[in-house]
mmCIF file of C-alpha atoms in Angstrom:
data_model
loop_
_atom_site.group_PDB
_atom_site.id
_atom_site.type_symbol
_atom_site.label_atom_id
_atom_site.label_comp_id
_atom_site.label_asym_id
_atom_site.label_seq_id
_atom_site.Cartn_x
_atom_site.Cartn_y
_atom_site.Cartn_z
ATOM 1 C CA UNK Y 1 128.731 86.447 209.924
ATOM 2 C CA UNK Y 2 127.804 85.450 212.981
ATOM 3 C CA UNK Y 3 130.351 84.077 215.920
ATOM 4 C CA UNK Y 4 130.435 80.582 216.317
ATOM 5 C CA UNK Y 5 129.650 79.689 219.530
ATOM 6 C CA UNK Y 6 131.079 76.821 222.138
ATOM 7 C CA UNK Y 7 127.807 74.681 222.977
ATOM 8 C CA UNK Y 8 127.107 74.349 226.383
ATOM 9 C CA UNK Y 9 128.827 72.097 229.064
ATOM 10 C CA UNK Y 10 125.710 70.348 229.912
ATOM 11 C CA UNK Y 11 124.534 69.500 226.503
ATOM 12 C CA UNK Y 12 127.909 67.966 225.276
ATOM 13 C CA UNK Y 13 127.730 66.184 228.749
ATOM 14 C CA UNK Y 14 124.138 65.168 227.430
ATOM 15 C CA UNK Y 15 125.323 64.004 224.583
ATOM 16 C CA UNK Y 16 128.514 61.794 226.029
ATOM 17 C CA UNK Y 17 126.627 60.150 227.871
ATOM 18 C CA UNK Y 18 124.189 58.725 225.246
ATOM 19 C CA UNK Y 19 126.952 57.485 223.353
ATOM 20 C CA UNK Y 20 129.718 54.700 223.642
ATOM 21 C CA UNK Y 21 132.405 57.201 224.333
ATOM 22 C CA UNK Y 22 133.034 57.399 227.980
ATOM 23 C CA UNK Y 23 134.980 61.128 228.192
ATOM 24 C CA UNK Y 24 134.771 64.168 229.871
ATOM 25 C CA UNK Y 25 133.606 67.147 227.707
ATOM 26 C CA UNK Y 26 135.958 69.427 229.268
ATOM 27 C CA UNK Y 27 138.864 66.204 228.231
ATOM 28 C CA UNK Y 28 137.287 66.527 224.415
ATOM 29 C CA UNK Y 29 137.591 70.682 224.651
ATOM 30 C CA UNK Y 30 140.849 69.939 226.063
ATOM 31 C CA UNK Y 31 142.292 67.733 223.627
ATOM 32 C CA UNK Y 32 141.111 69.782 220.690
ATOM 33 C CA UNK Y 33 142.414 72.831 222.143
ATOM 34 C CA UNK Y 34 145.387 71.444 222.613
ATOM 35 C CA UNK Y 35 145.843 70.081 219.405
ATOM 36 C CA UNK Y 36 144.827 73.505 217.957
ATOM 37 C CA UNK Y 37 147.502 75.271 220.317
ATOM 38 C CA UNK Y 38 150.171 72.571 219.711
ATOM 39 C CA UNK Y 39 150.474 73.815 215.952
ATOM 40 C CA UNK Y 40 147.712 71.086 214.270
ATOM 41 C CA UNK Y 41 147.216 72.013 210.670
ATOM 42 C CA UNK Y 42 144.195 74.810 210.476
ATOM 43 C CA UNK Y 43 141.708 72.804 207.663
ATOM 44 C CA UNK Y 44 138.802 71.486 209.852
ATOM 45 C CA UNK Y 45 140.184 67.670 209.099
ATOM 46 C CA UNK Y 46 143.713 67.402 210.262
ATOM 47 C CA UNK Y 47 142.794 67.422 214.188
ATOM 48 C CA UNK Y 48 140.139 64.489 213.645
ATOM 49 C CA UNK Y 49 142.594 61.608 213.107
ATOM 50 C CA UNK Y 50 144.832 62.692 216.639
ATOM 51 C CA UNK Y 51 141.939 63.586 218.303
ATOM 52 C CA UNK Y 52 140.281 60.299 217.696
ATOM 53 C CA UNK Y 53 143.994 58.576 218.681
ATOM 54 C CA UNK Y 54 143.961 60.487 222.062
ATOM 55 C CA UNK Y 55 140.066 59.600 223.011
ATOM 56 C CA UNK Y 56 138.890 56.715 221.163
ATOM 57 C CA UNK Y 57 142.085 54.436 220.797
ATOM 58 C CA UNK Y 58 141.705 54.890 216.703
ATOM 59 C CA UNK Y 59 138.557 53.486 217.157
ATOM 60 C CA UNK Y 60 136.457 56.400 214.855
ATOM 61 C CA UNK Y 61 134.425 59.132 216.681
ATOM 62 C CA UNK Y 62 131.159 57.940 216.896
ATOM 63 C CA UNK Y 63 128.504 59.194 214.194
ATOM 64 C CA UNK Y 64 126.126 60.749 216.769
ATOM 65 C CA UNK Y 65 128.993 62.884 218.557
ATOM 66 C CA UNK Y 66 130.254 63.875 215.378
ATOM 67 C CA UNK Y 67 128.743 66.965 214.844
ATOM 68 C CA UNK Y 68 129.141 67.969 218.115
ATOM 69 C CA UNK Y 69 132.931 67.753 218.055
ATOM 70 C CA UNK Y 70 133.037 69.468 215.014
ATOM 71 C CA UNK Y 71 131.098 72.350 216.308
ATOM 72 C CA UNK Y 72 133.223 72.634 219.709
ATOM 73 C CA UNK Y 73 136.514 72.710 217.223
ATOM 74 C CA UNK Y 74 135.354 75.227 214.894
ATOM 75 C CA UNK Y 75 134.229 77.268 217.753
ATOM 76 C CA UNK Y 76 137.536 76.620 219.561
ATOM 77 C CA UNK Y 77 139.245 77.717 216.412
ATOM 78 C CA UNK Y 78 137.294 80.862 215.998
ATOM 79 C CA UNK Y 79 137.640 81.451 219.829
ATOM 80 C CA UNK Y 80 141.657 81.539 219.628
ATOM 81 C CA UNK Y 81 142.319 83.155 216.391
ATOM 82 C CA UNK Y 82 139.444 86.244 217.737
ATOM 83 C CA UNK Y 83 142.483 88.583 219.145
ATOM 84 C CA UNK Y 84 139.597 90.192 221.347
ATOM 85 C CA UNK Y 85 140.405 87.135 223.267
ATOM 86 C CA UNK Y 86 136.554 85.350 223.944
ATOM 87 C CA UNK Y 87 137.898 82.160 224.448
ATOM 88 C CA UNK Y 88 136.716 80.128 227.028
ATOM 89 C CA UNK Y 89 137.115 76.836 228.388
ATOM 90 C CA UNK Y 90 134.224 74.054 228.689
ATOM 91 C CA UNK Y 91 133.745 73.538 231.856
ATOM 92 C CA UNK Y 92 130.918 73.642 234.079
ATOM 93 C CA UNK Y 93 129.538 76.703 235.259
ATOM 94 C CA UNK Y 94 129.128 78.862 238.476
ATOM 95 C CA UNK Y 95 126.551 77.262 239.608
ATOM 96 C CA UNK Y 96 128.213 73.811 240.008
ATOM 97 C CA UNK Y 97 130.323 72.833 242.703
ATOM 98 C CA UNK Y 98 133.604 74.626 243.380
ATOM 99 C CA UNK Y 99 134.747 70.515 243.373
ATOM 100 C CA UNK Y 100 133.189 69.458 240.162
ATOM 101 C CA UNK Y 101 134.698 72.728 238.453
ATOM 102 C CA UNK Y 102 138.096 72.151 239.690
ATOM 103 C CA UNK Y 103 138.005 68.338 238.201
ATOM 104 C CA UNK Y 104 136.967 69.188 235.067
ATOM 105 C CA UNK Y 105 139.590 72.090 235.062
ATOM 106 C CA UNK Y 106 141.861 69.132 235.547
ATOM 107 C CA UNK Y 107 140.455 67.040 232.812
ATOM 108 C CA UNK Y 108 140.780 70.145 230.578
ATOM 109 C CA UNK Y 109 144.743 70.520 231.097
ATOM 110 C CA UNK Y 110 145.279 66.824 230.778
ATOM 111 C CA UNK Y 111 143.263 66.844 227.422
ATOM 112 C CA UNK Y 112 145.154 69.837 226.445
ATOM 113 C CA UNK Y 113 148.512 68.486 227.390
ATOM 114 C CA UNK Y 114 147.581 65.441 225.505
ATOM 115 C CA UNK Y 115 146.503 67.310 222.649
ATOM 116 C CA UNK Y 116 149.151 69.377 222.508
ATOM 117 C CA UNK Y 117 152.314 66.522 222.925
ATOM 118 C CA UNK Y 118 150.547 64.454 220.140
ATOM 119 C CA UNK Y 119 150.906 67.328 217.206
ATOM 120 C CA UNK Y 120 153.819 69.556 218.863
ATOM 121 C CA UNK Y 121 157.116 68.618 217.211
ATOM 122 C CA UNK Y 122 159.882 68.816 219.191
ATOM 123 C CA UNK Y 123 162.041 70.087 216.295
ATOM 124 C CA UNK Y 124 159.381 72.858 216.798
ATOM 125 C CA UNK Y 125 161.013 75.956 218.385
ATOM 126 C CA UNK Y 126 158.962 76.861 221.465
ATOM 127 C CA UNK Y 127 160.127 80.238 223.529
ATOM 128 C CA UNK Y 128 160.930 79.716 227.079
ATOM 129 C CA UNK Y 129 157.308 81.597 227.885
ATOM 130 C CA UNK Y 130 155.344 78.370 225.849
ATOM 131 C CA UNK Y 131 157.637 75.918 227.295
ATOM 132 C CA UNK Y 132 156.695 77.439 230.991
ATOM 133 C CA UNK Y 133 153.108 77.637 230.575
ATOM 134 C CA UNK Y 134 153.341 73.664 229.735
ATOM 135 C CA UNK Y 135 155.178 73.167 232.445
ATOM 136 C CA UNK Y 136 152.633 75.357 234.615
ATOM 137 C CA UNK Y 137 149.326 73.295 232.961
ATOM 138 C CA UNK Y 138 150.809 70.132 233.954
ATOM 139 C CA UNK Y 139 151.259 71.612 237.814
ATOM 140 C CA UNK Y 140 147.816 72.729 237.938
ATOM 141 C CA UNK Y 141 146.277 69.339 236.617
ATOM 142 C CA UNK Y 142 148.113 67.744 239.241
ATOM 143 C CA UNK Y 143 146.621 70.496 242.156
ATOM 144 C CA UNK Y 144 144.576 68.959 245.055
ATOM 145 C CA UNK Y 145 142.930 71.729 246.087
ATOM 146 C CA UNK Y 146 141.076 72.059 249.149
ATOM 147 C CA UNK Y 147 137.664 71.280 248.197
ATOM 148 C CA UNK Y 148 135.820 71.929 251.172
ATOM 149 C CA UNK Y 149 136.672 75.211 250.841
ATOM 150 C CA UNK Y 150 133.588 76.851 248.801
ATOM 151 C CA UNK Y 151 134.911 80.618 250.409
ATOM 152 C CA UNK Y 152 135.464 83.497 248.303
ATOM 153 C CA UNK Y 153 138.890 83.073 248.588
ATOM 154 C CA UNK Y 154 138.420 79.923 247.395
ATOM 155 C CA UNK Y 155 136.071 80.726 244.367
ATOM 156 C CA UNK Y 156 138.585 83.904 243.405
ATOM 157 C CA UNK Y 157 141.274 81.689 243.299
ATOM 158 C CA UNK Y 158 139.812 79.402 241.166
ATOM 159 C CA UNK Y 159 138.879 81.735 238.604
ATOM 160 C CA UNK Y 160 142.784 83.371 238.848
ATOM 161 C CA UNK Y 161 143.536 80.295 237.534
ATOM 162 C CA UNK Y 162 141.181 79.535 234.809
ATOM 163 C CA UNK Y 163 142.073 82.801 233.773
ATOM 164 C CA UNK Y 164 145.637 82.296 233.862
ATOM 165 C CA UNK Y 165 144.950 79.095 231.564
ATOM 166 C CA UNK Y 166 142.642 80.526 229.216
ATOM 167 C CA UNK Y 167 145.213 83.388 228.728
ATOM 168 C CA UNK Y 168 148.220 80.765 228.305
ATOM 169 C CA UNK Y 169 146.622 78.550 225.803
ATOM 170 C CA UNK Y 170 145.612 81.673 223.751
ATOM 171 C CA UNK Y 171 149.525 82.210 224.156
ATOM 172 C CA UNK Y 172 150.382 79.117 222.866
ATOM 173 C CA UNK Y 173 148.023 79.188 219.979
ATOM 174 C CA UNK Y 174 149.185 83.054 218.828
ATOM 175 C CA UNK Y 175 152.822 81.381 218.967
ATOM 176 C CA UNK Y 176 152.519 77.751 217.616
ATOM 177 C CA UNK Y 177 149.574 77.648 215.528
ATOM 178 C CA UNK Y 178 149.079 76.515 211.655
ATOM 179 C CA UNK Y 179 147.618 80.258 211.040
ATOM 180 C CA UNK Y 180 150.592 81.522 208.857
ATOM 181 C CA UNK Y 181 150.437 85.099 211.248
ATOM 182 C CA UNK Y 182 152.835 86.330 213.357
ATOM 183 C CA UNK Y 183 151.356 87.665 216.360
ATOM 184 C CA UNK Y 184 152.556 89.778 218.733
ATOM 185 C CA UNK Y 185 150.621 89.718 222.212
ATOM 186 C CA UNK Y 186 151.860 90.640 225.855
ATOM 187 C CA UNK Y 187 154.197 87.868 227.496
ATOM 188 C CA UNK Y 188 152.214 86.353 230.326
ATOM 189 C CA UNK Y 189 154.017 86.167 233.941
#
């Protein structure tokens, strides 16, 4: 079989844009990973009716984007359960702005923090580690970086940090998530 893959930033950006729904693809991947890390049920339906809640006021996705949102969950799903760890966030690539990256990193962790509070019970037990890395994503969305700043320095740290996200929401998803597994992986610090 082969690997489902996330479609690109600039075609879901593409395809926002010719509809009614005025969000940020990196707020959709967001939310969706979010409600996949926050423990949503794992059957392809149960994130649609939060997910629509969170970005389209209950309003019902909109036909034409539907397919694309299905596509960016079932590759986020595959993504986070692949223990060979290939997920990825959507967010524009290299060779956009340091600026324009950093706001959509932004737009990812407040998606994801969304997502995430919406299906995350707190009668769920959450370690200390989960409960940091939260508390860490909802720093980082708040960050005002310096964004006249295109150094290396600059560019290195940005990437330290997507890293340190991508790794944390895997973290969350191996420890909250509908999957039935256990999983033991390294405890992020």
């Amino acid at each position: 079989m082969d690997k489902v893959k996330l479609p690109l930033f600039a075609d879901v950006n593409t395809q926002l844009q010719h509809s009614d729904l005025l969000v940020h693809p990196a707020d959709v991947h967001g939310v969706i990973c979010g409600l996949l890390c926050g423990g949503v049920k794992l059957d392809n339906k149960a994130w649609l009716e939060p997910f629509d809640q969170l970005l389209n006021e209950g309003l019902g996705i909109p036909e034409s984007l539907e397919s694309v949102f299905a596509d960016i969950y079932n590759a986020s799903e595959a993504a986070l359960e692949d223990m060979t760890l290939g997920f990825e966030l959507l967010i524009p690539d290299m060779d956009e702005s340091l600026e324009s990256r950093m706001e959509a990193l932004a737009e990812w962790l407040q998606g994801f923090l969304g997502g995430f509070g919406m299906v995350h019970s707190t009668s769920t037990n959450a370690s200390d580690e989960v409960k940091e890395l939260i508390a860490d994503f909802a720093s980082i969305a708040q960050l005002d970086l310096d964004t006249e700043d295109d150094s290396n320095e600059a560019e290195e740290a940005f990437y330290e940090i997507v890293e340190y996200v991508r790794m944390g929401a895997t973290y969350c998803f191996n420890e909250l998530s509908d999957s039935g597994e256990i999983k033991k992986i390294p405890v992020l610090h």
